[in-house]
Amino acid sequence: MPAAKAGPPAVAPLRVGMAGFGSVGAFVARRLDEGAIPGVTLTALTARDLDKAARNAAGLKSKPRVVPLVELAELADVVIECATADAFPAIARAVLGAGRTMIALSAAGVPAVPDLLEFALAHRGRLRIASGALPGIDSLRCAAEGTIRSVRLRSRIVPATFIGEPYLSERGFDFTKPTTEAIRVFAGSAREAAAAFPRHFNVAISLSLAGIGFDRTEVEIHADPGVPGAVHQVEVDAEEAQFTLISRNRPSVANPKTSRIIAPSVLAALRTLVAPIHVGS
């Protein structure tokens, strides 16, 4: 009787760690726990408040370990960063320094790590920035293979989102009181936008990294009571194409200051690491 043919070798599950466990992190963890991406398992997570994170993760079937940041990379092949821009540098150095892949949301933290490229290369780490609420990243990356003359981002944001923002309160804006018309609150470069609004303008830095850089990417921001969620309009003038792309985002139920599409964008980025077919440049 002929010997049975051996099947393909078993593939070990991709171990995923998570840095940050707020509304976005909780959504991603829950979907992974439900088996949304076959072959991927959440093995560990970290957060500023480890005790709170442990309580919030207690119901997950995968039982991820809740550990300090310094231990996270040893327990994961890929780390999802869904924390804050000010936490980004420490997370990036811990993850990339261990030679791991990092999927990041807090792109506004990138300018605070000027040696990021050299650091990642030296340690064989890889950084992928999720699209988040930004439209047209693929088209912009394609255009960047040629010559781009200009990139402009015009954003309209629900005024209440800006309550408590130091940059605006220092300039006399008060959105605790209702406003009936759109007000321009910022005009400048992407670098300046990310510094002024580190919680909200990851999109500006993502756009810059895909296109023509922090200082040449122009950003204009309006507080607009007429929009239900963040509206981002990207205008690109390039040698190969000219295009305008608009995303009209719906607010997250768990955190209205965050666009609902952000958490799924993390899952989409993670899926590209394991999917046999990937659509998009």
CSV table of C-alpha atoms in Angstrom, one decimal:
chain,number,residue,atom,x,y,z
A,1,MET,CA,0.0,0.0,0.0
A,2,PRO,CA,1.5,3.3,-1.0
A,3,ALA,CA,2.5,5.7,1.7
A,4,ALA,CA,0.1,8.6,2.2
A,5,LYS,CA,1.4,11.9,0.8
A,6,ALA,CA,2.3,14.5,3.3
A,7,GLY,CA,0.2,17.6,3.2
A,8,PRO,CA,1.7,21.1,3.2
A,9,PRO,CA,3.6,22.0,6.4
A,10,ALA,CA,1.5,23.6,9.1
A,11,VAL,CA,1.9,27.4,9.3
A,12,ALA,CA,2.2,28.8,12.7
A,13,PRO,CA,-0.4,31.5,13.6
A,14,LEU,CA,0.8,35.1,13.2
A,15,ARG,CA,1.2,36.4,16.7
A,16,VAL,CA,-0.2,39.9,17.2
A,17,GLY,CA,0.5,42.3,20.0
A,18,MET,CA,-1.3,45.5,20.7
A,19,ALA,CA,0.0,48.8,22.2
A,20,GLY,CA,-3.0,50.8,23.4
A,21,PHE,CA,-6.3,49.4,24.4
A,22,GLY,CA,-8.9,52.2,24.0
A,23,SER,CA,-12.0,52.0,21.8
A,24,VAL,CA,-10.0,51.2,18.6
A,25,GLY,CA,-7.9,48.6,20.3
A,26,ALA,CA,-10.9,47.0,21.9
A,27,PHE,CA,-12.7,46.7,18.6
A,28,VAL,CA,-9.7,45.2,16.8
A,29,ALA,CA,-9.1,42.7,19.7
A,30,ARG,CA,-12.8,41.6,19.7
A,31,ARG,CA,-12.7,41.0,15.9
A,32,LEU,CA,-9.5,39.0,16.1
A,33,ASP,CA,-11.0,37.0,18.9
A,34,GLU,CA,-14.0,36.3,16.7
A,35,GLY,CA,-11.7,34.9,14.0
A,36,ALA,CA,-12.0,37.8,11.6
A,37,ILE,CA,-8.6,37.0,10.1
A,38,PRO,CA,-7.8,33.3,9.9
A,39,GLY,CA,-4.2,32.5,11.0
A,40,VAL,CA,-3.9,35.5,13.2
A,41,THR,CA,-4.1,35.5,17.0
A,42,LEU,CA,-3.9,38.2,19.6
A,43,THR,CA,-1.2,37.1,22.1
A,44,ALA,CA,-0.3,40.1,24.1
A,45,LEU,CA,-1.2,43.8,24.8
A,46,THR,CA,0.1,46.8,26.7
A,47,ALA,CA,-1.4,50.1,27.8
A,48,ARG,CA,-0.7,52.9,30.1
A,49,ASP,CA,-3.0,51.4,32.7
A,50,LEU,CA,-2.2,47.7,32.8
A,51,ASP,CA,-4.8,46.9,35.4
A,52,LYS,CA,-7.6,48.5,33.5
A,53,ALA,CA,-6.4,46.8,30.2
A,54,ALA,CA,-6.4,43.4,32.0
A,55,ARG,CA,-10.0,44.0,33.2
A,56,ASN,CA,-11.1,45.0,29.7
A,57,ALA,CA,-9.4,42.1,28.1
A,58,ALA,CA,-10.7,39.5,30.5
A,59,GLY,CA,-13.5,38.4,28.3
A,60,LEU,CA,-11.3,37.6,25.3
A,61,LYS,CA,-11.1,33.9,24.4
A,62,SER,CA,-7.5,34.2,23.2
A,63,LYS,CA,-6.5,35.3,26.8
A,64,PRO,CA,-3.7,37.7,25.6
A,65,ARG,CA,-1.0,38.5,28.2
A,66,VAL,CA,-1.1,42.0,29.5
A,67,VAL,CA,2.5,43.1,29.8
A,68,PRO,CA,4.7,46.2,30.1
A,69,LEU,CA,5.8,47.7,26.7
A,70,VAL,CA,9.4,46.4,27.1
A,71,GLU,CA,8.0,42.8,27.0
A,72,LEU,CA,5.5,43.2,24.2
A,73,ALA,CA,7.7,42.6,21.1
A,74,GLU,CA,9.0,39.2,22.5
A,75,LEU,CA,5.4,37.9,22.5
A,76,ALA,CA,4.4,39.1,19.0
A,77,ASP,CA,5.4,39.0,15.4
A,78,VAL,CA,3.4,42.1,14.6
A,79,VAL,CA,2.4,44.9,16.9
A,80,ILE,CA,-0.6,47.2,16.3
A,81,GLU,CA,-0.1,50.7,17.7
A,82,CYS,CA,-3.4,52.3,18.6
A,83,ALA,CA,-2.2,54.6,21.4
A,84,THR,CA,-1.4,58.3,21.0
A,85,ALA,CA,1.1,60.4,19.2
A,86,ASP,CA,3.1,61.2,22.3
A,87,ALA,CA,3.4,57.4,23.0
A,88,PHE,CA,4.4,56.6,19.5
A,89,PRO,CA,8.2,57.2,19.8
A,90,ALA,CA,8.6,54.8,22.7
A,91,ILE,CA,6.4,52.1,21.1
A,92,ALA,CA,8.2,52.5,17.8
A,93,ARG,CA,11.6,52.1,19.3
A,94,ALA,CA,10.5,49.1,21.4
A,95,VAL,CA,8.9,47.3,18.4
A,96,LEU,CA,11.2,48.2,15.5
A,97,GLY,CA,14.2,47.8,17.8
A,98,ALA,CA,13.2,44.1,18.2
A,99,GLY,CA,13.0,43.6,14.4
A,100,ARG,CA,9.2,43.3,14.4
A,101,THR,CA,6.6,44.7,12.1
A,102,MET,CA,4.5,47.6,13.5
A,103,ILE,CA,1.1,48.7,12.2
A,104,ALA,CA,0.6,52.2,13.4
A,105,LEU,CA,-2.3,54.6,13.7
A,106,SER,CA,-0.6,57.5,15.5
A,107,ALA,CA,1.2,58.9,12.4
A,108,ALA,CA,1.3,62.3,14.1
A,109,GLY,CA,4.1,60.9,16.3
A,110,VAL,CA,6.4,60.2,13.3
A,111,PRO,CA,8.1,63.6,13.2
A,112,ALA,CA,9.1,63.2,16.8
A,113,VAL,CA,11.4,60.3,15.7
A,114,PRO,CA,13.7,62.0,13.1
A,115,ASP,CA,15.9,58.9,12.8
A,116,LEU,CA,13.0,56.5,12.4
A,117,LEU,CA,14.0,55.3,8.9
A,118,GLU,CA,17.6,54.6,10.0
A,119,PHE,CA,16.5,53.0,13.2
A,120,ALA,CA,14.1,50.6,11.4
A,121,LEU,CA,16.8,49.7,8.9
A,122,ALA,CA,19.4,49.1,11.5
A,123,HIS,CA,17.2,46.7,13.5
A,124,ARG,CA,15.4,45.2,10.5
A,125,GLY,CA,12.0,46.4,11.7
A,126,ARG,CA,9.2,47.4,9.5
A,127,LEU,CA,6.6,50.2,9.9
A,128,ARG,CA,3.2,50.2,8.2
A,129,ILE,CA,0.9,53.1,8.7
A,130,ALA,CA,-2.8,52.2,8.4
A,131,SER,CA,-4.9,54.4,6.1
A,132,GLY,CA,-7.3,55.4,8.9
A,133,ALA,CA,-9.9,57.9,7.7
A,134,LEU,CA,-7.8,59.1,4.8
A,135,PRO,CA,-9.0,58.6,1.2
A,136,GLY,CA,-6.8,57.8,-1.8
A,137,ILE,CA,-3.5,56.7,-0.2
A,138,ASP,CA,-2.9,54.1,-3.0
A,139,SER,CA,-3.4,56.7,-5.7
A,140,LEU,CA,-1.1,59.2,-4.0
A,141,ARG,CA,1.6,56.5,-3.6
A,142,CYS,CA,1.3,55.7,-7.3
A,143,ALA,CA,1.7,59.4,-8.2
A,144,ALA,CA,4.7,59.7,-5.9
A,145,GLU,CA,6.6,57.3,-8.2
A,146,GLY,CA,6.6,60.2,-10.7
A,147,THR,CA,6.4,63.9,-10.0
A,148,ILE,CA,3.9,65.5,-7.6
A,149,ARG,CA,3.5,69.2,-7.8
A,150,SER,CA,1.2,69.8,-4.9
A,151,VAL,CA,-0.9,68.0,-2.2
A,152,ARG,CA,-3.6,69.8,-0.3
A,153,LEU,CA,-5.7,68.4,2.6
A,154,ARG,CA,-8.9,70.3,3.5
A,155,SER,CA,-10.7,68.9,6.6
A,156,ARG,CA,-14.0,69.8,8.1
A,157,ILE,CA,-14.4,68.6,11.7
A,158,VAL,CA,-17.3,68.6,14.1
A,159,PRO,CA,-16.6,71.5,16.5
A,160,ALA,CA,-17.2,69.5,19.7
A,161,THR,CA,-14.2,67.4,18.7
A,162,PHE,CA,-11.9,70.4,19.3
A,163,ILE,CA,-13.1,71.1,22.9
A,164,GLY,CA,-10.1,71.2,25.2
A,165,GLU,CA,-7.5,71.5,22.4
A,166,PRO,CA,-4.7,73.8,23.8
A,167,TYR,CA,-3.8,75.1,20.3
A,168,LEU,CA,-7.3,76.5,19.8
A,169,SER,CA,-8.0,77.7,23.3
A,170,GLU,CA,-4.8,79.7,23.2
A,171,ARG,CA,-6.0,81.4,20.1
A,172,GLY,CA,-9.4,82.3,21.5
A,173,PHE,CA,-11.6,79.6,20.0
A,174,ASP,CA,-14.3,78.2,22.4
A,175,PHE,CA,-16.3,75.3,21.0
A,176,THR,CA,-18.1,74.6,24.3
A,177,LYS,CA,-20.6,77.1,22.9
A,178,PRO,CA,-22.6,76.1,19.8
A,179,THR,CA,-21.6,77.6,16.5
A,180,THR,CA,-23.8,78.0,13.4
A,181,GLU,CA,-21.2,78.4,10.7
A,182,ALA,CA,-17.9,76.9,9.6
A,183,ILE,CA,-14.8,78.5,11.0
A,184,ARG,CA,-11.3,78.1,9.7
A,185,VAL,CA,-9.1,77.2,12.6
A,186,PHE,CA,-5.9,76.3,10.9
A,187,ALA,CA,-3.9,76.7,7.7
A,188,GLY,CA,-0.3,75.6,7.4
A,189,SER,CA,1.9,72.6,6.7
A,190,ALA,CA,1.2,69.0,7.6
A,191,ARG,CA,4.1,69.1,10.1
A,192,GLU,CA,2.4,72.2,11.8
A,193,ALA,CA,-1.0,70.5,11.8
A,194,ALA,CA,0.3,67.4,13.5
A,195,ALA,CA,2.0,69.5,16.1
A,196,ALA,CA,-1.1,71.6,16.7
A,197,PHE,CA,-3.6,68.7,16.8
A,198,PRO,CA,-1.7,65.5,17.7
A,199,ARG,CA,-4.9,63.6,18.6
A,200,HIS,CA,-6.7,64.4,15.3
A,201,PHE,CA,-4.3,64.9,12.4
A,202,ASN,CA,-2.6,61.6,11.9
A,203,VAL,CA,-4.1,62.0,8.4
A,204,ALA,CA,-1.9,64.9,7.6
A,205,ILE,CA,1.3,63.0,8.4
A,206,SER,CA,0.1,59.9,6.6
A,207,LEU,CA,-0.6,62.0,3.5
A,208,SER,CA,2.9,63.5,3.8
A,209,LEU,CA,4.7,60.2,4.0
A,210,ALA,CA,2.8,58.8,1.0
A,211,GLY,CA,3.4,62.0,-1.0
A,212,ILE,CA,5.8,65.0,-0.9
A,213,GLY,CA,6.7,65.4,2.8
A,214,PHE,CA,5.7,67.1,6.0
A,215,ASP,CA,6.6,70.7,4.9
A,216,ARG,CA,5.2,70.7,1.3
A,217,THR,CA,1.8,69.2,2.1
A,218,GLU,CA,-0.7,72.0,2.7
A,219,VAL,CA,-3.4,71.6,5.3
A,220,GLU,CA,-6.5,73.7,6.0
A,221,ILE,CA,-8.9,72.8,8.9
A,222,HIS,CA,-12.4,74.1,9.5
A,223,ALA,CA,-14.7,73.5,12.5
A,224,ASP,CA,-18.0,72.8,10.8
A,225,PRO,CA,-21.3,72.2,12.6
A,226,GLY,CA,-22.8,71.0,9.3
A,227,VAL,CA,-20.9,67.7,9.1
A,228,PRO,CA,-21.9,64.6,11.1
A,229,GLY,CA,-18.3,63.3,11.1
A,230,ALA,CA,-14.8,64.2,9.8
A,231,VAL,CA,-14.7,65.1,6.1
A,232,HIS,CA,-11.3,65.0,4.5
A,233,GLN,CA,-10.7,66.3,0.9
A,234,VAL,CA,-7.4,65.5,-0.7
A,235,GLU,CA,-6.3,67.4,-3.8
A,236,VAL,CA,-3.3,66.1,-5.8
A,237,ASP,CA,-1.7,67.7,-8.8
A,238,ALA,CA,0.9,65.3,-10.3
A,239,GLU,CA,2.6,64.7,-13.6
A,240,GLU,CA,0.7,61.5,-14.2
A,241,ALA,CA,-2.7,62.5,-12.8
A,242,GLN,CA,-4.7,65.1,-11.1
A,243,PHE,CA,-7.3,64.0,-8.6
A,244,THR,CA,-9.6,65.0,-5.8
A,245,LEU,CA,-10.8,62.5,-3.2
A,246,ILE,CA,-13.2,63.0,-0.4
A,247,SER,CA,-14.0,60.8,2.6
A,248,ARG,CA,-17.2,61.6,4.6
A,249,ASN,CA,-16.6,59.6,7.8
A,250,ARG,CA,-19.1,58.4,10.3
A,251,PRO,CA,-18.2,58.9,14.0
A,252,SER,CA,-17.4,55.8,16.2
A,253,VAL,CA,-20.2,54.8,18.5
A,254,ALA,CA,-17.7,54.0,21.2
A,255,ASN,CA,-15.8,57.3,20.8
A,256,PRO,CA,-17.5,60.0,18.7
A,257,LYS,CA,-14.2,61.9,18.4
A,258,THR,CA,-12.9,59.0,16.3
A,259,SER,CA,-14.0,58.0,12.8
A,260,ARG,CA,-15.7,54.6,12.6
A,261,ILE,CA,-13.5,53.5,9.7
A,262,ILE,CA,-10.2,53.7,11.6
A,263,ALA,CA,-10.5,50.4,13.5
A,264,PRO,CA,-11.4,48.5,10.3
A,265,SER,CA,-8.4,50.1,8.5
A,266,VAL,CA,-6.2,48.3,11.1
A,267,LEU,CA,-7.8,45.0,10.3
A,268,ALA,CA,-7.3,45.6,6.6
A,269,ALA,CA,-3.6,46.4,7.1
A,270,LEU,CA,-3.2,43.3,9.2
A,271,ARG,CA,-5.0,41.1,6.6
A,272,THR,CA,-2.5,42.1,3.9
A,273,LEU,CA,0.2,40.4,5.9
A,274,VAL,CA,-1.4,37.0,5.7
A,275,ALA,CA,-3.7,37.1,2.6
A,276,PRO,CA,-2.5,35.2,-0.5
A,277,ILE,CA,-4.0,37.9,-2.7
A,278,HIS,CA,-3.6,41.6,-2.0
A,279,VAL,CA,-5.4,44.3,-4.0
A,280,GLY,CA,-3.9,47.7,-4.2
A,281,SER,CA,-0.4,49.0,-4.9
